[in-house]
Amino acid sequence: MKRLPEALRRRLHNAWRRWSLWALLAALLVVLLGTLVWLAGRYEMSQLQNRLESDAAAAVLDIRGALARNAQSLQALQPVPGRATPREAWEADAQALLRERREWVRIEWRDPALALLAHADTPYQPPLFERTGRDNAHSDIALACATARRFGGPAYAPSYFVAQPDGRGLEVMELCLPLMQARGPTGYLLATYSLQDMLANLTSTPLRRSAELSFVEPDGTRLALHGNAPRGRRVFTAQQLLDLPGNSLMLRINSVRSAPDLFPNVLTALVTAMSIALVTVLVQLVRDNRRRLRAERGLADALAFRKAMEDSLVTGLRARDLQGRTTYVNPAFCQMVGFSAAELLSPQAPAPYWPPELADDYAQRQAVRLAGHAPPRDGFESVFMRKDGSRFPVLIIEAPLIDAQGVQTGWMSAVLDISEQRRVEELSRASQERLQATARLATVGEMASLLSHELNQPLAAISSYATGSMNLLRDGAPPAADLAMAIRRIAEQAERAGKVIRSVHDLVRRRDQAREAVAPQALLDAILPLVNLQARKLQVQVCIAVDDGLGTVWCERTMIEQVLLNLARNGMQAMDGIATGERVLWLGVRRAPASESRARAPDWLEFSVADAGRGIAPEVARQLFTPFFTTRDEGMGLGLSLCRTVVEQHGGHLGFEPHAPRGTIFRFTLPARPMTPPAAATTD
Ligand code: ADP
């Protein structure tokens, strides 16, 4: 009872360990694959980011270059020193320049005190400062121009917002270019940049198409924007500082990933494909493992089932290999011989259960077996020895042990302890013998009156011969011849009486039970005195017909004699009430007809006992062979059942049929010549 939970616990523990290992492997794989995919994605993102950073740097360089060129173009508007430049001419030049440079919204010419001398507005949009005026930018412009004067080159003012009448506005930045002379600046040229147009005109076309460009303040406030706000989850941003004399601007580029999110590039696609393949393999492995576990469990169940079956067997099982070594014994075999499995499986020779006196024979016979001679299919008997030294008979049934490849690897034997069977057989034989003896005695008892009647005649004859002889002697010298004759008669009668007694004695006496070859005639001769005894009393005529050249039968003589006697007696009793002249009993022996001879025996003789009695009614026929069934008051009802037992013990068959024109004929068969003697112990 305690072993089951223990086994269950161990099984559960093993299953848990196996599954936890699989789970750990799966988790590790998932983490590994996740990391790989993440790293691949990150690598790809960093590549995109780097590209964007370099795009931003290039864009800043472009803008810077364009600004420098613009400053040079502005320089060209510088009035020629010493010559008065007509205002209209300057404005015309400025207008021409504004047409070329869309990023400029206005150009002004101012005197050294920054008073406006002339100006021109871009033709591409309404004049910017018409409504707001220029005053609120004055300080920034003054600062920028001071810086420009100090550097002797262009300087920029911080950008500012100019509202437009339509509600929109523009972020603009002033460029101040001093008109330098040896004495100092003679004035300033101011160009107003629209930051949005700078983005639209000073950057490269591909960049403008693919990204959103903007100028932002360091705190992130957007000043100007070009392009559409990119949509999508993955927005990449790069910022680059555009450092100008007097002002700094931050250029920001926003770009979306061009490729779709899933499988963004070859590396990620490869890693993802490998991950899917790995997960598939893992799933297959888990499935395979599950299948294997199921098969393993099925196998274990089948093994447990077989073990339970073998353990419950009362038949001993023993397997031997082709070298004669015992390779397997079941518990029943161990119990039978009293040795443990370890003792039986040790490769010692001879086997511990071989009786020492038979070991040589067994070894020799085992060698014959191993040479490939198959044992009889229905088994053979042998004798084994228990551990305590006692011998016991066994029945061994052997079959070749064939492996999965169809090759014989040894012999499998089923061993049955038949000592109990033997004991029962012995008991039954003894009781059978006792029963037969009783039946014989009963027969004799029945014949006691017949005997006394039969003995009366010789005894009376002896008595009268003796009386006659005495009378002769008393009358004087009797003739020697008469006396001799009387004495011979006395001797004859005494002999006759002796025969009668001996015939009864022979029947009752317990004779040797061994089977022997007996001539059929001898069997009839043995019972004839007793049959005649009864026949005379019942006035039955006895006819005997024995065919010539029948040879002998192989039987237990006493038994068969009693069978014949029983049948003859039954036949004579059945003729009670029949007319005296018609009472005939036929005793016959002949060779059994071919149809009745068995295939396994070469030749059979048939004994028949026929009467001309009243026959057997069907209701009697049904119970004829039932022990203790009788229709006679003084009958025991054992005769026919014993007869059949005896005949069948000899391998023969007892039957009956109506006898024409009247009566019954009983027939039984016996083997005609010695059958093969019962097989002795052949091998272990
Ligand atoms: P028992 O002779 O002691 O009665 P049996 O077993 O010899 O016992 O016979 C059983 C019965 O079978 C007899 O009582 C008789 O009725 C019937 N029987 C046996 N032999 C014959 C026969 N030859 N003819 C008619 N009946 C028979």
CSV table of C-alpha atoms in Angstrom, one decimal, residues 201-377:
chain,number,residue,atom,x,y,z
A,201,ASN,CA,14.8,77.3,-50.8
A,202,LEU,CA,18.1,76.8,-49.2
A,203,THR,CA,17.9,73.0,-48.6
A,204,SER,CA,18.2,70.2,-51.0
A,205,THR,CA,15.1,69.0,-52.8
A,206,PRO,CA,15.4,65.3,-51.8
A,207,LEU,CA,15.6,66.2,-48.2
A,208,ARG,CA,12.6,68.5,-48.4
A,209,ARG,CA,10.6,65.8,-50.0
A,210,SER,CA,11.4,63.1,-47.5
A,211,ALA,CA,11.4,65.0,-44.2
A,212,GLU,CA,9.8,67.8,-42.3
A,213,LEU,CA,12.3,70.6,-41.7
A,214,SER,CA,11.9,73.2,-39.0
A,215,PHE,CA,13.8,75.9,-37.1
A,216,VAL,CA,13.3,75.6,-33.4
A,217,GLU,CA,14.5,77.5,-30.4
A,218,PRO,CA,16.6,75.8,-27.9
A,219,ASP,CA,13.6,75.3,-25.6
A,220,GLY,CA,11.8,73.4,-28.5
A,221,THR,CA,9.5,76.3,-29.7
A,222,ARG,CA,9.1,76.0,-33.4
A,223,LEU,CA,9.8,79.1,-35.4
A,224,ALA,CA,9.3,77.9,-38.9
A,225,LEU,CA,8.2,74.8,-40.6
A,226,HIS,CA,8.5,73.3,-44.1
A,227,GLY,CA,7.0,70.1,-45.2
A,228,ASN,CA,4.2,67.9,-43.9
A,229,ALA,CA,4.2,66.7,-40.3
A,230,PRO,CA,5.2,63.0,-40.7
A,231,ARG,CA,2.7,60.5,-39.7
A,232,GLY,CA,3.5,57.1,-38.3
A,233,ARG,CA,4.8,55.5,-35.2
A,234,ARG,CA,8.5,55.7,-36.0
A,235,VAL,CA,9.5,59.3,-36.3
A,236,PHE,CA,13.2,60.0,-36.3
A,237,THR,CA,14.5,63.4,-35.3
A,238,ALA,CA,17.9,65.0,-35.9
A,239,GLN,CA,18.9,68.5,-34.8
A,240,GLN,CA,21.8,70.6,-35.9
A,241,LEU,CA,22.8,74.0,-34.7
A,242,LEU,CA,23.2,76.7,-37.4
A,243,ASP,CA,25.6,79.1,-35.7
A,244,LEU,CA,25.5,82.5,-37.4
A,245,PRO,CA,27.3,85.7,-36.3
A,246,GLY,CA,24.8,87.4,-34.0
A,247,ASN,CA,22.2,84.6,-34.0
A,248,SER,CA,22.0,80.8,-33.7
A,249,LEU,CA,19.2,78.7,-35.1
A,250,MET,CA,18.5,75.1,-34.4
A,251,LEU,CA,17.6,73.1,-37.5
A,252,ARG,CA,15.4,70.1,-36.8
A,253,ILE,CA,14.6,67.3,-39.3
A,254,ASN,CA,11.8,64.9,-38.6
A,255,SER,CA,11.7,61.8,-40.8
A,256,VAL,CA,9.5,58.7,-40.8
A,257,ARG,CA,10.9,55.3,-41.5
A,258,SER,CA,10.5,54.6,-45.2
A,259,ALA,CA,10.1,50.8,-44.8
A,260,PRO,CA,7.1,49.2,-43.1
A,261,ASP,CA,7.4,48.2,-39.5
A,262,LEU,CA,7.3,44.5,-40.0
A,263,PHE,CA,10.5,43.1,-41.6
A,264,PRO,CA,12.1,46.5,-41.9
A,265,ASN,CA,15.3,45.2,-43.4
A,266,VAL,CA,17.0,42.1,-44.4
A,267,LEU,CA,18.8,41.6,-41.0
A,268,THR,CA,15.6,41.8,-39.0
A,269,ALA,CA,13.8,39.7,-41.5
A,270,LEU,CA,16.5,37.1,-41.3
A,271,VAL,CA,16.5,37.0,-37.6
A,272,THR,CA,12.7,36.9,-37.5
A,273,ALA,CA,12.7,34.0,-39.9
A,274,MET,CA,15.3,32.2,-37.9
A,275,SER,CA,13.3,32.8,-34.8
A,276,ILE,CA,10.2,31.4,-36.4
A,277,ALA,CA,12.1,28.4,-37.6
A,278,LEU,CA,13.6,27.9,-34.1
A,279,VAL,CA,10.3,28.2,-32.4
A,280,THR,CA,8.8,25.7,-34.9
A,281,VAL,CA,11.6,23.3,-34.2
A,282,LEU,CA,11.0,23.7,-30.5
A,283,VAL,CA,7.3,23.1,-30.9
A,284,GLN,CA,8.1,20.0,-33.0
A,285,LEU,CA,10.5,18.8,-30.3
A,286,VAL,CA,7.9,19.3,-27.6
A,287,ARG,CA,5.4,17.4,-29.7
A,288,ASP,CA,7.8,14.6,-30.3
A,289,ASN,CA,8.7,14.5,-26.7
A,290,ARG,CA,5.1,14.4,-25.8
A,291,ARG,CA,4.6,11.5,-28.2
A,292,ARG,CA,7.6,9.7,-26.8
A,293,LEU,CA,6.3,10.2,-23.3
A,294,ARG,CA,3.0,8.8,-24.3
A,295,ALA,CA,4.6,5.8,-25.9
A,296,GLU,CA,6.9,5.4,-22.9
A,297,ARG,CA,3.9,5.5,-20.6
A,298,GLY,CA,2.1,2.9,-22.8
A,299,LEU,CA,5.1,0.7,-22.7
A,300,ALA,CA,5.4,1.0,-18.9
A,301,ASP,CA,1.7,0.1,-18.5
A,302,ALA,CA,2.1,-2.9,-20.9
A,303,LEU,CA,5.2,-4.0,-18.9
A,304,ALA,CA,3.3,-3.6,-15.6
A,305,PHE,CA,0.4,-5.5,-17.0
A,306,ARG,CA,2.7,-8.3,-18.2
A,307,LYS,CA,4.5,-8.4,-14.9
A,308,ALA,CA,1.3,-8.6,-13.0
A,309,MET,CA,0.2,-11.4,-15.3
A,310,GLU,CA,3.5,-13.3,-14.9
A,311,ASP,CA,3.4,-12.8,-11.1
A,312,SER,CA,-0.1,-14.1,-10.9
A,313,LEU,CA,0.7,-17.2,-12.9
A,314,VAL,CA,0.9,-20.5,-11.1
A,315,THR,CA,2.8,-21.9,-14.0
A,316,GLY,CA,6.5,-21.6,-13.7
A,317,LEU,CA,8.2,-19.8,-16.6
A,318,ARG,CA,11.8,-20.2,-17.4
A,319,ALA,CA,13.8,-18.8,-20.4
A,320,ARG,CA,17.1,-20.1,-21.5
A,321,ASP,CA,19.5,-18.8,-24.1
A,322,LEU,CA,21.1,-20.9,-26.8
A,323,GLN,CA,24.0,-21.6,-24.5
A,324,GLY,CA,21.7,-23.2,-21.9
A,325,ARG,CA,22.0,-20.3,-19.4
A,326,THR,CA,18.8,-19.4,-17.6
A,327,THR,CA,18.0,-15.8,-18.5
A,328,TYR,CA,14.6,-15.4,-16.9
A,329,VAL,CA,12.5,-17.1,-14.2
A,330,ASN,CA,9.1,-15.9,-12.9
A,331,PRO,CA,8.1,-15.9,-9.2
A,332,ALA,CA,6.0,-19.1,-9.6
A,333,PHE,CA,9.1,-21.0,-10.8
A,334,CYS,CA,11.2,-19.7,-7.9
A,335,GLN,CA,8.4,-20.7,-5.5
A,336,MET,CA,8.2,-24.1,-7.1
A,337,VAL,CA,11.9,-25.0,-6.7
A,338,GLY,CA,12.5,-22.9,-3.6
A,339,PHE,CA,15.5,-21.0,-5.0
A,340,SER,CA,15.7,-17.3,-5.4
A,341,ALA,CA,15.8,-15.7,-8.9
A,342,ALA,CA,19.4,-14.7,-8.3
A,343,GLU,CA,20.4,-18.2,-7.5
A,344,LEU,CA,18.6,-19.5,-10.6
A,345,LEU,CA,20.1,-16.9,-12.9
A,346,SER,CA,23.7,-17.5,-11.9
A,347,PRO,CA,25.5,-19.2,-14.7
A,348,GLN,CA,26.4,-22.3,-12.7
A,349,ALA,CA,26.1,-25.8,-14.1
A,350,PRO,CA,24.3,-28.0,-13.4
A,351,ALA,CA,21.2,-26.1,-12.5
A,352,PRO,CA,20.5,-26.2,-8.8
A,353,TYR,CA,17.1,-27.8,-9.3
A,354,TRP,CA,18.5,-30.8,-11.1
A,355,PRO,CA,18.6,-33.9,-8.9
A,356,PRO,CA,22.3,-34.9,-8.7
A,357,GLU,CA,21.6,-38.5,-9.8
A,358,LEU,CA,19.9,-37.3,-13.0
A,359,ALA,CA,22.2,-34.3,-13.7
A,360,ASP,CA,24.3,-36.2,-16.2
A,361,ASP,CA,21.2,-37.3,-18.2
A,362,TYR,CA,19.7,-33.8,-18.1
A,363,ALA,CA,23.0,-32.2,-19.3
A,364,GLN,CA,23.1,-34.7,-22.1
A,365,ARG,CA,19.5,-34.1,-23.1
A,366,GLN,CA,20.0,-30.4,-22.9
A,367,ALA,CA,22.9,-30.7,-25.3
A,368,VAL,CA,20.5,-32.5,-27.7
A,369,ARG,CA,17.9,-29.7,-27.2
A,370,LEU,CA,20.5,-27.0,-27.9
A,371,ALA,CA,21.6,-28.8,-31.0
A,372,GLY,CA,18.2,-27.8,-32.4
A,373,HIS,CA,15.9,-30.8,-31.7
A,374,ALA,CA,12.5,-29.5,-30.8
A,375,PRO,CA,10.8,-31.1,-27.8
A,376,PRO,CA,7.3,-32.7,-28.1
A,377,ARG,CA,4.6,-30.0,-28.5
